[in-house]
């Protein structure tokens, strides 16, 4: 995983060199190249290899997935949304570059992700590329990430938010992009339809798992350990899994989701599926 993450970092650096206008590109690179786990792009690469594809053919989409993820982080940290001044152990983009540039940097990353995926992908039938581009578009738009973000804002500070609403928020805000990351890897790698659907279900379980663990870490770790502000959700009155279920039940839910994700990998070659099994366990037991 560490080796794949390093290759993703190198590919991101090559994809977005510093050029004019320098302040905008510097802002984009500041957040895109900040130290991160690269879980989403690694999922894309692992899913592609699982169905017989080559890492090199999936790398542009892996980079695009990370660009879209970083866009969401830059915008999420803005004062008008989550108002967070720390991200990945560094000052948030709007703190470092100002709110206006941060908004535009996020917009630019959103646009560039699709251009890069479409232009840099080589050796893949065009219809596969088109389908994967559509997958990313739906995952980040009004059917996915932004839908979850809006519902999250609408319920900010409300005391009557139930598990059904909380699950909707996180299935869209967090899980949908993780699901798309895995599905795109399968599509680019030439997976059969039934294989894509199994990968999609794996990604959905892993995505919700990621958020449940995030909520647990938010109340059990420090800001220094997390690289972002700890305890901010509870301080702002936001609904979280530990708040609604209790800490131990939230941890049990995480274990159930990890097992569900691994179950979807049955039927694939066990050795080739090992990275995806490992990633599910890594997400379940991570410390930041």
XYZ file of C-alpha atoms in Angstrom:
288
model
C 0.000 0.000 0.000
C 2.825 2.383 0.874
C 4.542 1.696 -2.449
C 1.342 2.281 -4.429
C 0.676 5.483 -2.475
C 4.182 6.692 -3.355
C 3.547 6.045 -7.057
C 0.252 7.924 -6.793
C 2.111 10.864 -5.225
C 4.612 10.862 -8.101
C 1.808 10.718 -10.678
C -0.062 13.598 -9.010
C 3.101 15.710 -8.970
C 3.661 15.076 -12.693
C 0.013 15.681 -13.572
C -0.115 19.144 -11.994
C 3.164 21.067 -12.420
C 3.425 24.607 -11.124
C 2.573 27.049 -13.925
C 0.671 30.281 -14.573
C -1.346 31.510 -12.716
C 1.086 30.456 -10.027
C -1.034 31.313 -6.971
C -3.938 29.171 -8.181
C -1.679 26.236 -9.113
C 0.270 26.589 -5.863
C -3.006 26.404 -3.934
C -4.094 23.303 -5.873
C -0.741 21.588 -5.333
C -0.650 22.608 -1.644
C -3.691 20.479 -0.859
C -3.266 17.808 -3.515
C 0.311 16.945 -2.530
C -0.135 17.299 1.238
C 0.729 14.063 3.064
C -2.224 11.692 2.863
C -3.094 8.004 3.046
C -4.211 7.891 -0.647
C -6.808 5.244 0.236
C -9.118 6.121 -2.674
C -6.557 6.020 -5.493
C -4.975 2.858 -4.087
C -8.439 1.270 -4.133
C -8.731 2.191 -7.812
C -5.387 0.589 -8.651
C -6.078 -2.550 -6.599
C -9.527 -3.034 -8.169
C -8.084 -2.711 -11.665
C -5.415 -5.322 -10.931
C -7.990 -7.604 -9.305
C -9.821 -8.032 -12.627
C -6.671 -8.437 -14.714
C -5.863 -4.824 -15.600
C -2.543 -2.996 -15.353
C -1.786 -0.347 -12.757
C -0.562 2.075 -15.432
C -3.911 2.095 -17.233
C -5.803 2.942 -14.019
C -3.357 5.568 -12.692
C -5.022 8.570 -14.419
C -8.349 7.648 -12.840
C -6.644 7.012 -9.492
C -5.255 10.553 -9.690
C -8.651 11.925 -10.716
C -10.300 10.275 -7.718
C -7.768 11.885 -5.377
C -8.230 15.285 -7.046
C -11.981 15.056 -6.478
C -11.464 13.963 -2.880
C -9.085 16.858 -2.213
C -11.539 19.272 -3.847
C -14.157 18.128 -1.329
C -11.727 18.658 1.570
C -10.770 22.169 0.449
C -14.425 23.181 0.151
C -15.490 21.330 3.317
C -12.971 23.284 5.402
C -14.277 26.690 4.234
C -15.816 28.979 6.885
C -19.200 28.795 5.141
C -19.319 24.980 5.531
C -17.273 23.274 8.268
C -14.954 26.158 9.180
C -11.897 24.032 9.948
C -8.401 25.529 10.017
C -6.403 22.275 10.042
C -6.159 19.563 7.387
C -3.626 16.740 7.047
C -1.527 18.383 9.740
C -1.277 21.690 7.839
C -3.259 24.947 7.810
C -6.351 24.498 5.651
C -6.171 25.839 2.106
C -8.266 28.938 2.824
C -6.017 29.756 5.802
C -2.899 29.491 3.651
C -4.211 31.133 0.464
C -7.387 33.011 1.364
C -11.012 32.004 0.891
C -11.360 33.209 -2.694
C -8.352 31.307 -3.977
C -9.370 28.193 -1.988
C -12.823 28.149 -3.604
C -11.297 28.510 -7.071
C -8.594 25.923 -6.362
C -11.285 23.411 -5.407
C -13.242 24.254 -8.556
C -10.102 23.880 -10.666
C -9.291 20.479 -9.148
C -12.853 19.353 -9.905
C -12.530 20.323 -13.570
C -8.982 19.057 -13.984
C -9.831 15.633 -12.557
C -12.134 14.831 -15.476
C -9.807 16.322 -18.086
C -6.868 14.316 -16.754
C -8.809 11.036 -16.579
C -10.065 11.460 -20.141
C -6.804 12.642 -21.704
C -4.170 10.619 -19.850
C -5.831 7.177 -19.922
C -4.197 5.086 -22.659
C -4.712 1.565 -23.974
C -8.328 1.352 -22.758
C -11.388 1.138 -25.052
C -13.085 4.569 -25.231
C -16.437 3.268 -23.963
C -14.790 2.062 -20.757
C -13.204 5.483 -20.239
C -16.535 7.186 -20.916
C -18.340 4.932 -18.462
C -15.741 5.565 -15.761
C -15.916 9.338 -16.328
C -19.707 9.168 -15.916
C -19.223 7.133 -12.736
C -17.053 9.864 -11.226
C -19.463 12.598 -12.316
C -22.419 10.929 -10.614
C -20.366 10.169 -7.509
C -19.416 13.811 -6.954
C -22.582 15.610 -8.106
C -26.178 15.925 -6.947
C -26.498 12.121 -6.773
C -23.434 11.715 -4.599
C -20.967 13.761 -2.589
C -22.720 17.119 -2.948
C -26.080 15.603 -2.010
C -24.571 14.335 1.231
C -22.913 17.683 1.881
C -26.166 19.623 1.436
C -28.172 17.307 3.710
C -25.362 17.576 6.265
C -25.628 21.381 6.166
C -29.426 21.270 6.379
C -29.287 19.194 9.563
C -26.436 21.117 11.170
C -27.109 21.627 14.874
C -30.410 19.721 14.853
C -30.957 17.451 17.835
C -33.442 15.069 16.195
C -31.181 13.654 13.481
C -31.659 9.872 13.367
C -29.527 7.025 12.062
C -31.409 6.947 8.741
C -30.508 10.561 7.950
C -26.959 10.090 9.212
C -26.507 7.045 6.970
C -27.855 8.977 3.966
C -25.372 11.782 4.611
C -22.370 9.497 4.841
C -23.358 7.078 2.079
C -23.365 10.111 -0.207
C -20.789 12.449 1.322
C -18.114 9.822 1.998
C -18.995 6.361 0.699
C -20.106 7.328 -2.813
C -16.645 8.475 -3.914
C -14.959 5.433 -2.366
C -17.503 3.249 -4.164
C -16.748 5.048 -7.449
C -12.999 4.678 -6.893
C -13.341 0.891 -6.762
C -15.908 0.701 -9.563
C -13.733 2.838 -11.884
C -10.757 0.567 -11.292
C -12.877 -2.438 -12.226
C -14.332 -0.733 -15.309
C -10.928 0.386 -16.594
C -9.526 -3.094 -15.914
C -12.237 -4.742 -18.025
C -14.397 -6.274 -15.287
C -17.611 -8.075 -16.168
C -20.822 -6.351 -15.066
C -21.374 -8.706 -12.134
C -17.785 -8.104 -10.984
C -18.273 -4.327 -11.141
C -21.374 -4.640 -8.964
C -19.519 -6.736 -6.394
C -16.727 -4.178 -6.352
C -19.316 -1.438 -6.000
C -20.857 -3.138 -2.951
C -17.379 -3.622 -1.472
C -16.652 0.067 -1.990
C -19.952 1.127 -0.422
C -19.248 -0.952 2.692
C -15.679 0.352 2.907
C -16.908 3.921 2.401
C -19.402 3.776 5.235
C -16.791 1.987 7.350
C -14.394 4.869 6.717
C -16.909 7.368 8.108
C -17.877 5.287 11.141
C -14.193 4.964 12.050
C -13.717 8.698 11.408
C -16.497 9.439 13.901
C -14.926 7.121 16.480
C -11.477 8.665 16.018
C -12.943 12.157 16.323
C -13.814 11.434 19.974
C -10.904 9.148 20.897
C -7.832 10.842 19.346
C -6.089 14.200 19.596
C -5.744 16.829 16.872
C -2.029 16.027 16.647
C -2.773 12.340 16.049
C -5.496 13.046 13.486
C -3.844 15.896 11.582
C -7.163 17.765 11.818
C -9.248 19.273 14.592
C -10.400 16.558 17.010
C -13.821 16.659 18.672
C -15.141 19.318 16.287
C -18.294 17.402 15.294
C -19.522 16.950 18.853
C -18.531 20.518 19.716
C -20.703 21.767 16.846
C -23.609 19.524 17.806
C -23.373 17.385 14.666
C -24.823 13.883 14.633
C -22.198 11.126 14.645
C -22.324 7.359 15.031
C -20.880 7.363 18.570
C -23.332 10.096 19.560
C -26.372 8.192 18.250
C -25.276 4.602 18.966
C -22.678 4.878 21.689
C -18.967 4.292 21.204
C -18.973 0.498 21.578
C -21.892 -0.054 19.193
C -20.194 2.221 16.666
C -17.072 0.075 16.920
C -19.172 -3.072 16.427
C -20.770 -1.516 13.340
C -17.295 -0.865 11.960
C -16.386 -4.536 12.416
C -19.613 -5.608 10.663
C -18.938 -3.304 7.711
C -15.359 -4.570 7.380
C -16.643 -8.172 7.310
C -19.303 -7.232 4.741
C -16.666 -5.633 2.524
C -14.460 -8.737 2.672
C -17.450 -10.949 1.903
C -17.946 -9.167 -1.430
C -14.432 -10.249 -2.461
C -15.303 -13.935 -2.310
C -15.222 -15.405 -5.796
C -12.216 -13.337 -6.840
C -8.745 -14.881 -6.772
C -7.814 -14.865 -3.080
C -4.196 -13.819 -3.585
C -4.997 -11.019 -6.028
C -7.808 -9.805 -3.739
C -5.435 -9.598 -0.757
C -4.727 -5.844 -1.142
C -8.447 -5.029 -1.056
C -8.962 -7.241 2.003
C -6.008 -5.534 3.655
C -7.395 -2.086 2.817
C -10.731 -2.914 4.467
C -8.906 -4.032 7.625
C -6.581 -1.042 7.509
C -9.543 1.352 7.325
C -11.277 -0.482 10.190
C -8.235 -0.309 12.483
C -6.524 2.935 11.429
C -5.507 5.498 14.046
C -5.829 8.723 12.030
